[in-house]
Amino acid sequence: MNRERKTPERRSRKARRTRDTLAQAAFELVLDRGLRDVTVEEIAERADVDRRTFSRYFTSKEAAVLDSLRGDGDRINDALRARPAAEPPLTAYRRAVLDWLADPEAEAWHRRPRLYELLVLAEREPTLYAAFHHIRVDAQQDSVAIVAERLGADPRRDIRPAVTVAAGAGALLAAQAAWVRGGCPDELPRLVEQAFDALAGELLAQPPAPPASHSTTEGNGTS
């Protein structure tokens, strides 16, 4: 009986190792040579498996390259579940993101070797960017469910959970975009703080009055 229980566990561990090996092979090959110069067959060969095995785990080389990023959405959502129930939803989302960034075991993007290079590449490669968008959408759907539970709301009828997550994820996306375009790999936490500050502060304040217009004839001596 114990042997029967251990067999699926071993299979699961083996499958996880195979998936991780394929993802790492894709990550290294694409960053070393560029997305367009790497084939699925080469990724499979680097991982010492066949093309068919690759297809059991990934639908494309883009999905394989970005596989490690899926865990980041899960980590943010785990941190969101752990936030105190009394926190306002957007505050909880912000602090969940900051908890993820500060956790040394999570290896957030600014700490993970070559991850900055990958996200810079995703900005230039449309298919890679599209695959990254799908990963974000999956994570955000889980975030909406978590926020809805915190609010005791039905997300099919109550728009607040979706609005909260759209705002928080938008701030994170804006910070990420500024990060990869800014050329400073260590700046991500500061940019995330800046993005959430803008969302919670000046963007909700009364806009300043427009500057007074000046006549083009002022001071020309005409009457």
PDB file of C-alpha atoms in Angstrom:
ATOM      1  CA  MET A   1       0.000   0.000   0.000  1.00  0.00           C
ATOM      2  CA  ASN A   2       2.809   2.417   0.846  1.00  0.00           C
ATOM      3  CA  ARG A   3       4.490   1.476  -2.423  1.00  0.00           C
ATOM      4  CA  GLU A   4       1.291   2.325  -4.338  1.00  0.00           C
ATOM      5  CA  ARG A   5       1.133   5.726  -2.649  1.00  0.00           C
ATOM      6  CA  LYS A   6       4.787   6.522  -3.315  1.00  0.00           C
ATOM      7  CA  THR A   7       4.679   5.653  -7.026  1.00  0.00           C
ATOM      8  CA  PRO A   8       2.454   8.631  -8.044  1.00  0.00           C
ATOM      9  CA  GLU A   9       4.590  10.884  -5.857  1.00  0.00           C
ATOM     10  CA  ARG A  10       7.753   9.751  -7.635  1.00  0.00           C
ATOM     11  CA  ARG A  11       6.082  10.267 -11.002  1.00  0.00           C
ATOM     12  CA  SER A  12       5.017  13.740  -9.971  1.00  0.00           C
ATOM     13  CA  ARG A  13       8.552  14.638  -8.868  1.00  0.00           C
ATOM     14  CA  LYS A  14       9.993  13.252 -12.088  1.00  0.00           C
ATOM     15  CA  ALA A  15       7.485  15.236 -14.164  1.00  0.00           C
ATOM     16  CA  ARG A  16       8.358  18.398 -12.233  1.00  0.00           C
ATOM     17  CA  ARG A  17      12.073  17.827 -12.829  1.00  0.00           C
ATOM     18  CA  THR A  18      11.486  17.269 -16.543  1.00  0.00           C
ATOM     19  CA  ARG A  19       9.407  20.438 -16.820  1.00  0.00           C
ATOM     20  CA  ASP A  20      11.994  22.475 -14.911  1.00  0.00           C
ATOM     21  CA  THR A  21      14.819  21.099 -17.048  1.00  0.00           C
ATOM     22  CA  LEU A  22      12.984  22.012 -20.256  1.00  0.00           C
ATOM     23  CA  ALA A  23      12.175  25.484 -18.937  1.00  0.00           C
ATOM     24  CA  GLN A  24      15.790  26.096 -17.912  1.00  0.00           C
ATOM     25  CA  ALA A  25      17.067  24.878 -21.287  1.00  0.00           C
ATOM     26  CA  ALA A  26      14.677  27.234 -23.089  1.00  0.00           C
ATOM     27  CA  PHE A  27      15.633  30.120 -20.809  1.00  0.00           C
ATOM     28  CA  GLU A  28      19.363  29.698 -21.400  1.00  0.00           C
ATOM     29  CA  LEU A  29      19.182  29.071 -25.149  1.00  0.00           C
ATOM     30  CA  VAL A  30      16.862  31.974 -25.868  1.00  0.00           C
ATOM     31  CA  LEU A  31      18.863  34.450 -23.800  1.00  0.00           C
ATOM     32  CA  ASP A  32      22.123  33.288 -25.339  1.00  0.00           C
ATOM     33  CA  ARG A  33      20.974  33.199 -28.964  1.00  0.00           C
ATOM     34  CA  GLY A  34      17.676  35.058 -29.276  1.00  0.00           C
ATOM     35  CA  LEU A  35      14.112  33.791 -29.531  1.00  0.00           C
ATOM     36  CA  ARG A  36      14.020  33.441 -33.311  1.00  0.00           C
ATOM     37  CA  ASP A  37      17.253  31.468 -33.510  1.00  0.00           C
ATOM     38  CA  VAL A  38      16.147  28.710 -31.134  1.00  0.00           C
ATOM     39  CA  THR A  39      13.863  25.812 -32.063  1.00  0.00           C
ATOM     40  CA  VAL A  40      11.752  23.548 -29.907  1.00  0.00           C
ATOM     41  CA  GLU A  41      13.874  20.617 -31.068  1.00  0.00           C
ATOM     42  CA  GLU A  42      17.021  22.314 -29.761  1.00  0.00           C
ATOM     43  CA  ILE A  43      15.391  22.950 -26.396  1.00  0.00           C
ATOM     44  CA  ALA A  44      14.339  19.306 -26.152  1.00  0.00           C
ATOM     45  CA  GLU A  45      17.829  18.159 -27.119  1.00  0.00           C
ATOM     46  CA  ARG A  46      19.434  20.396 -24.491  1.00  0.00           C
ATOM     47  CA  ALA A  47      17.086  18.883 -21.890  1.00  0.00           C
ATOM     48  CA  ASP A  48      17.880  15.365 -23.153  1.00  0.00           C
ATOM     49  CA  VAL A  49      14.281  14.540 -24.101  1.00  0.00           C
ATOM     50  CA  ASP A  50      12.449  14.199 -27.410  1.00  0.00           C
ATOM     51  CA  ARG A  51      10.128  16.676 -29.162  1.00  0.00           C
ATOM     52  CA  ARG A  52       7.086  14.733 -28.055  1.00  0.00           C
ATOM     53  CA  THR A  53       8.039  15.070 -24.407  1.00  0.00           C
ATOM     54  CA  PHE A  54       8.401  18.828 -24.832  1.00  0.00           C
ATOM     55  CA  SER A  55       4.837  18.985 -26.201  1.00  0.00           C
ATOM     56  CA  ARG A  56       3.478  17.220 -23.127  1.00  0.00           C
ATOM     57  CA  TYR A  57       4.608  20.129 -20.971  1.00  0.00           C
ATOM     58  CA  PHE A  58       4.552  23.234 -23.173  1.00  0.00           C
ATOM     59  CA  THR A  59       2.576  24.515 -26.131  1.00  0.00           C
ATOM     60  CA  SER A  60       5.422  26.690 -27.444  1.00  0.00           C
ATOM     61  CA  LYS A  61       8.993  27.744 -26.816  1.00  0.00           C
ATOM     62  CA  GLU A  62       7.647  31.054 -25.474  1.00  0.00           C
ATOM     63  CA  ALA A  63       5.685  29.208 -22.792  1.00  0.00           C
ATOM     64  CA  ALA A  64       8.783  27.243 -21.832  1.00  0.00           C
ATOM     65  CA  VAL A  65      11.012  30.325 -21.628  1.00  0.00           C
ATOM     66  CA  LEU A  66       8.551  32.110 -19.345  1.00  0.00           C
ATOM     67  CA  ASP A  67       7.573  29.140 -17.198  1.00  0.00           C
ATOM     68  CA  SER A  68       9.473  30.336 -14.135  1.00  0.00           C
ATOM     69  CA  LEU A  69       7.364  33.515 -14.071  1.00  0.00           C
ATOM     70  CA  ARG A  70       4.167  31.559 -13.373  1.00  0.00           C
ATOM     71  CA  GLY A  71       5.397  30.890  -9.862  1.00  0.00           C
ATOM     72  CA  ASP A  72       5.695  34.618  -9.180  1.00  0.00           C
ATOM     73  CA  GLY A  73       1.973  35.182  -9.649  1.00  0.00           C
ATOM     74  CA  ASP A  74       1.339  32.308  -7.240  1.00  0.00           C
ATOM     75  CA  ARG A  75       3.728  33.828  -4.689  1.00  0.00           C
ATOM     76  CA  ILE A  76       2.023  37.229  -4.870  1.00  0.00           C
ATOM     77  CA  ASN A  77      -1.380  35.580  -4.463  1.00  0.00           C
ATOM     78  CA  ASP A  78      -0.144  33.532  -1.496  1.00  0.00           C
ATOM     79  CA  ALA A  79       1.058  36.769   0.099  1.00  0.00           C
ATOM     80  CA  LEU A  80      -2.302  38.389  -0.688  1.00  0.00           C
ATOM     81  CA  ARG A  81      -4.177  35.574   1.093  1.00  0.00           C
ATOM     82  CA  ALA A  82      -1.934  36.066   4.125  1.00  0.00           C
ATOM     83  CA  ARG A  83      -2.589  39.802   4.492  1.00  0.00           C
ATOM     84  CA  PRO A  84      -4.713  40.899   7.496  1.00  0.00           C
ATOM     85  CA  ALA A  85      -8.435  40.808   6.763  1.00  0.00           C
ATOM     86  CA  ALA A  86      -8.908  44.392   7.967  1.00  0.00           C
ATOM     87  CA  GLU A  87      -6.642  45.877   5.293  1.00  0.00           C
ATOM     88  CA  PRO A  88      -8.376  47.668   2.414  1.00  0.00           C
ATOM     89  CA  PRO A  89      -8.139  45.486  -0.710  1.00  0.00           C
ATOM     90  CA  LEU A  90      -5.783  47.708  -2.709  1.00  0.00           C
ATOM     91  CA  THR A  91      -3.519  48.169   0.315  1.00  0.00           C
ATOM     92  CA  ALA A  92      -3.445  44.392   0.759  1.00  0.00           C
ATOM     93  CA  TYR A  93      -2.520  43.913  -2.898  1.00  0.00           C
ATOM     94  CA  ARG A  94       0.246  46.507  -2.685  1.00  0.00           C
ATOM     95  CA  ARG A  95       1.729  44.965   0.447  1.00  0.00           C
ATOM     96  CA  ALA A  96       1.504  41.481  -1.059  1.00  0.00           C
ATOM     97  CA  VAL A  97       3.610  42.660  -4.010  1.00  0.00           C
ATOM     98  CA  LEU A  98       6.111  44.312  -1.658  1.00  0.00           C
ATOM     99  CA  ASP A  99       6.241  41.168   0.509  1.00  0.00           C
ATOM    100  CA  TRP A 100       7.115  39.168  -2.605  1.00  0.00           C
ATOM    101  CA  LEU A 101       9.815  41.658  -3.613  1.00  0.00           C
ATOM    102  CA  ALA A 102      11.351  41.608  -0.127  1.00  0.00           C
ATOM    103  CA  ASP A 103      11.301  37.826   0.376  1.00  0.00           C
ATOM    104  CA  PRO A 104      14.842  36.502  -0.281  1.00  0.00           C
ATOM    105  CA  GLU A 105      13.528  32.964  -0.765  1.00  0.00           C
ATOM    106  CA  ALA A 106      11.091  34.049  -3.471  1.00  0.00           C
ATOM    107  CA  GLU A 107      13.882  35.349  -5.721  1.00  0.00           C
ATOM    108  CA  ALA A 108      11.873  38.265  -7.052  1.00  0.00           C
ATOM    109  CA  TRP A 109      12.703  39.519 -10.537  1.00  0.00           C
ATOM    110  CA  HIS A 110      15.460  41.956  -9.530  1.00  0.00           C
ATOM    111  CA  ARG A 111      17.296  39.167  -7.664  1.00  0.00           C
ATOM    112  CA  ARG A 112      16.954  36.317 -10.178  1.00  0.00           C
ATOM    113  CA  PRO A 113      19.942  35.880 -12.512  1.00  0.00           C
ATOM    114  CA  ARG A 114      19.237  37.009 -16.083  1.00  0.00           C
ATOM    115  CA  LEU A 115      15.530  37.602 -15.427  1.00  0.00           C
ATOM    116  CA  TYR A 116      16.005  41.267 -16.256  1.00  0.00           C
ATOM    117  CA  GLU A 117      17.393  40.220 -19.662  1.00  0.00           C
ATOM    118  CA  LEU A 118      14.344  38.046 -20.273  1.00  0.00           C
ATOM    119  CA  LEU A 119      11.879  40.842 -19.578  1.00  0.00           C
ATOM    120  CA  VAL A 120      13.866  43.241 -21.763  1.00  0.00           C
ATOM    121  CA  LEU A 121      13.629  40.646 -24.539  1.00  0.00           C
ATOM    122  CA  ALA A 122       9.875  40.271 -23.943  1.00  0.00           C
ATOM    123  CA  GLU A 123       9.476  43.983 -24.635  1.00  0.00           C
ATOM    124  CA  ARG A 124      11.005  43.454 -28.096  1.00  0.00           C
ATOM    125  CA  GLU A 125       9.453  40.129 -29.094  1.00  0.00           C
ATOM    126  CA  PRO A 126       5.671  40.262 -29.679  1.00  0.00           C
ATOM    127  CA  THR A 127       5.080  36.519 -29.260  1.00  0.00           C
ATOM    128  CA  LEU A 128       7.024  36.465 -26.004  1.00  0.00           C
ATOM    129  CA  TYR A 129       5.151  39.522 -24.753  1.00  0.00           C
ATOM    130  CA  ALA A 130       1.807  37.892 -25.630  1.00  0.00           C
ATOM    131  CA  ALA A 131       2.756  34.731 -23.716  1.00  0.00           C
ATOM    132  CA  PHE A 132       3.749  36.859 -20.725  1.00  0.00           C
ATOM    133  CA  HIS A 133       0.379  38.632 -20.920  1.00  0.00           C
ATOM    134  CA  HIS A 134      -1.424  35.277 -20.631  1.00  0.00           C
ATOM    135  CA  ILE A 135       0.574  34.437 -17.502  1.00  0.00           C
ATOM    136  CA  ARG A 136      -0.378  37.784 -15.962  1.00  0.00           C
ATOM    137  CA  VAL A 137      -4.057  37.282 -16.809  1.00  0.00           C
ATOM    138  CA  ASP A 138      -4.094  33.852 -15.148  1.00  0.00           C
ATOM    139  CA  ALA A 139      -2.535  35.280 -11.974  1.00  0.00           C
ATOM    140  CA  GLN A 140      -4.948  38.223 -11.947  1.00  0.00           C
ATOM    141  CA  GLN A 141      -7.969  35.920 -12.192  1.00  0.00           C
ATOM    142  CA  ASP A 142      -6.796  34.184  -9.036  1.00  0.00           C
ATOM    143  CA  SER A 143      -6.215  37.586  -7.395  1.00  0.00           C
ATOM    144  CA  VAL A 144      -9.789  38.644  -8.189  1.00  0.00           C
ATOM    145  CA  ALA A 145     -11.109  35.510  -6.480  1.00  0.00           C
ATOM    146  CA  ILE A 146      -8.954  36.202  -3.406  1.00  0.00           C
ATOM    147  CA  VAL A 147     -10.071  39.843  -3.158  1.00  0.00           C
ATOM    148  CA  ALA A 148     -13.697  38.810  -3.645  1.00  0.00           C
ATOM    149  CA  GLU A 149     -13.384  36.377  -0.749  1.00  0.00           C
ATOM    150  CA  ARG A 150     -11.848  39.097   1.422  1.00  0.00           C
ATOM    151  CA  LEU A 151     -14.801  41.364   0.634  1.00  0.00           C
ATOM    152  CA  GLY A 152     -17.408  38.632   0.927  1.00  0.00           C
ATOM    153  CA  ALA A 153     -18.440  39.546  -2.614  1.00  0.00           C
ATOM    154  CA  ASP A 154     -19.541  37.651  -5.707  1.00  0.00           C
ATOM    155  CA  PRO A 155     -17.098  38.745  -8.456  1.00  0.00           C
ATOM    156  CA  ARG A 156     -19.717  37.974 -11.110  1.00  0.00           C
ATOM    157  CA  ARG A 157     -21.992  40.681  -9.696  1.00  0.00           C
ATOM    158  CA  ASP A 158     -19.666  42.960  -7.731  1.00  0.00           C
ATOM    159  CA  ILE A 159     -17.102  44.876  -9.790  1.00  0.00           C
ATOM    160  CA  ARG A 160     -14.904  45.917  -6.852  1.00  0.00           C
ATOM    161  CA  PRO A 161     -12.590  42.866  -6.814  1.00  0.00           C
ATOM    162  CA  ALA A 162     -11.836  43.192 -10.540  1.00  0.00           C
ATOM    163  CA  VAL A 163     -11.265  46.948 -10.245  1.00  0.00           C
ATOM    164  CA  THR A 164      -8.931  46.459  -7.271  1.00  0.00           C
ATOM    165  CA  VAL A 165      -6.832  43.880  -9.070  1.00  0.00           C
ATOM    166  CA  ALA A 166      -6.802  45.804 -12.346  1.00  0.00           C
ATOM    167  CA  ALA A 167      -5.509  48.878 -10.505  1.00  0.00           C
ATOM    168  CA  GLY A 168      -2.882  46.992  -8.494  1.00  0.00           C
ATOM    169  CA  ALA A 169      -1.694  44.862 -11.400  1.00  0.00           C
ATOM    170  CA  GLY A 170      -1.600  47.972 -13.578  1.00  0.00           C
ATOM    171  CA  ALA A 171       0.700  49.696 -11.096  1.00  0.00           C
ATOM    172  CA  LEU A 172       2.967  46.631 -11.073  1.00  0.00           C
ATOM    173  CA  LEU A 173       2.969  46.494 -14.873  1.00  0.00           C
ATOM    174  CA  ALA A 174       3.832  50.197 -15.132  1.00  0.00           C
ATOM    175  CA  ALA A 175       6.716  49.719 -12.689  1.00  0.00           C
ATOM    176  CA  GLN A 176       7.954  46.686 -14.619  1.00  0.00           C
ATOM    177  CA  ALA A 177       7.848  48.587 -17.920  1.00  0.00           C
ATOM    178  CA  ALA A 178       9.783  51.513 -16.435  1.00  0.00           C
ATOM    179  CA  TRP A 179      12.255  49.055 -14.930  1.00  0.00           C
ATOM    180  CA  VAL A 180      13.123  47.200 -18.124  1.00  0.00           C
ATOM    181  CA  ARG A 181      13.387  50.435 -20.107  1.00  0.00           C
ATOM    182  CA  GLY A 182      15.420  52.262 -17.492  1.00  0.00           C
ATOM    183  CA  GLY A 183      18.572  50.156 -17.604  1.00  0.00           C
ATOM    184  CA  CYS A 184      18.867  49.867 -13.799  1.00  0.00           C
ATOM    185  CA  PRO A 185      18.238  46.236 -12.729  1.00  0.00           C
ATOM    186  CA  ASP A 186      18.217  47.017  -8.982  1.00  0.00           C
ATOM    187  CA  GLU A 187      15.532  49.690  -9.214  1.00  0.00           C
ATOM    188  CA  LEU A 188      12.407  47.508  -9.310  1.00  0.00           C
ATOM    189  CA  PRO A 189      11.305  47.833  -5.636  1.00  0.00           C
ATOM    190  CA  ARG A 190      11.617  51.628  -5.749  1.00  0.00           C
ATOM    191  CA  LEU A 191       9.627  51.814  -8.979  1.00  0.00           C
ATOM    192  CA  VAL A 192       6.886  49.584  -7.568  1.00  0.00           C
ATOM    193  CA  GLU A 193       6.580  51.846  -4.519  1.00  0.00           C
ATOM    194  CA  GLN A 194       6.497  54.874  -6.806  1.00  0.00           C
ATOM    195  CA  ALA A 195       3.772  53.358  -8.991  1.00  0.00           C
ATOM    196  CA  PHE A 196       1.524  52.499  -6.036  1.00  0.00           C
ATOM    197  CA  ASP A 197       2.144  55.919  -4.463  1.00  0.00           C
ATOM    198  CA  ALA A 198       0.981  57.568  -7.676  1.00  0.00           C
ATOM    199  CA  LEU A 199      -2.095  55.347  -7.776  1.00  0.00           C
ATOM    200  CA  ALA A 200      -3.080  56.071  -4.185  1.00  0.00           C
ATOM    201  CA  GLY A 201      -2.032  59.707  -4.033  1.00  0.00           C
ATOM    202  CA  GLU A 202      -1.692  62.386  -6.630  1.00  0.00           C
ATOM    203  CA  LEU A 203      -3.759  60.656  -9.301  1.00  0.00           C
ATOM    204  CA  LEU A 204      -6.802  60.763  -7.002  1.00  0.00           C
ATOM    205  CA  ALA A 205      -6.281  64.388  -5.956  1.00  0.00           C
ATOM    206  CA  GLN A 206      -7.939  67.431  -7.470  1.00  0.00           C
ATOM    207  CA  PRO A 207      -6.097  68.242 -10.727  1.00  0.00           C
ATOM    208  CA  PRO A 208      -4.246  71.556 -10.721  1.00  0.00           C
ATOM    209  CA  ALA A 209      -5.829  74.509 -12.454  1.00  0.00           C
ATOM    210  CA  PRO A 210      -4.595  75.026 -16.019  1.00  0.00           C
ATOM    211  CA  PRO A 211      -2.105  77.867 -16.498  1.00  0.00           C
ATOM    212  CA  ALA A 212      -3.640  81.233 -17.283  1.00  0.00           C
ATOM    213  CA  SER A 213      -3.704  82.054 -20.980  1.00  0.00           C
ATOM    214  CA  HIS A 214      -1.774  85.069 -22.217  1.00  0.00           C
ATOM    215  CA  SER A 215      -2.934  87.344 -24.981  1.00  0.00           C
ATOM    216  CA  THR A 216      -0.675  87.356 -28.029  1.00  0.00           C
ATOM    217  CA  THR A 217      -1.192  91.100 -28.288  1.00  0.00           C
ATOM    218  CA  GLU A 218      -0.227  91.869 -24.687  1.00  0.00           C
ATOM    219  CA  GLY A 219       2.397  94.568 -24.534  1.00  0.00           C
ATOM    220  CA  ASN A 220       2.444  95.327 -28.273  1.00  0.00           C
ATOM    221  CA  GLY A 221       1.087  98.857 -27.773  1.00  0.00           C
ATOM    222  CA  THR A 222      -2.118  98.333 -29.760  1.00  0.00           C
ATOM    223  CA  SER A 223      -5.385  99.965 -28.584  1.00  0.00           C
TER     224      SER A 223
END
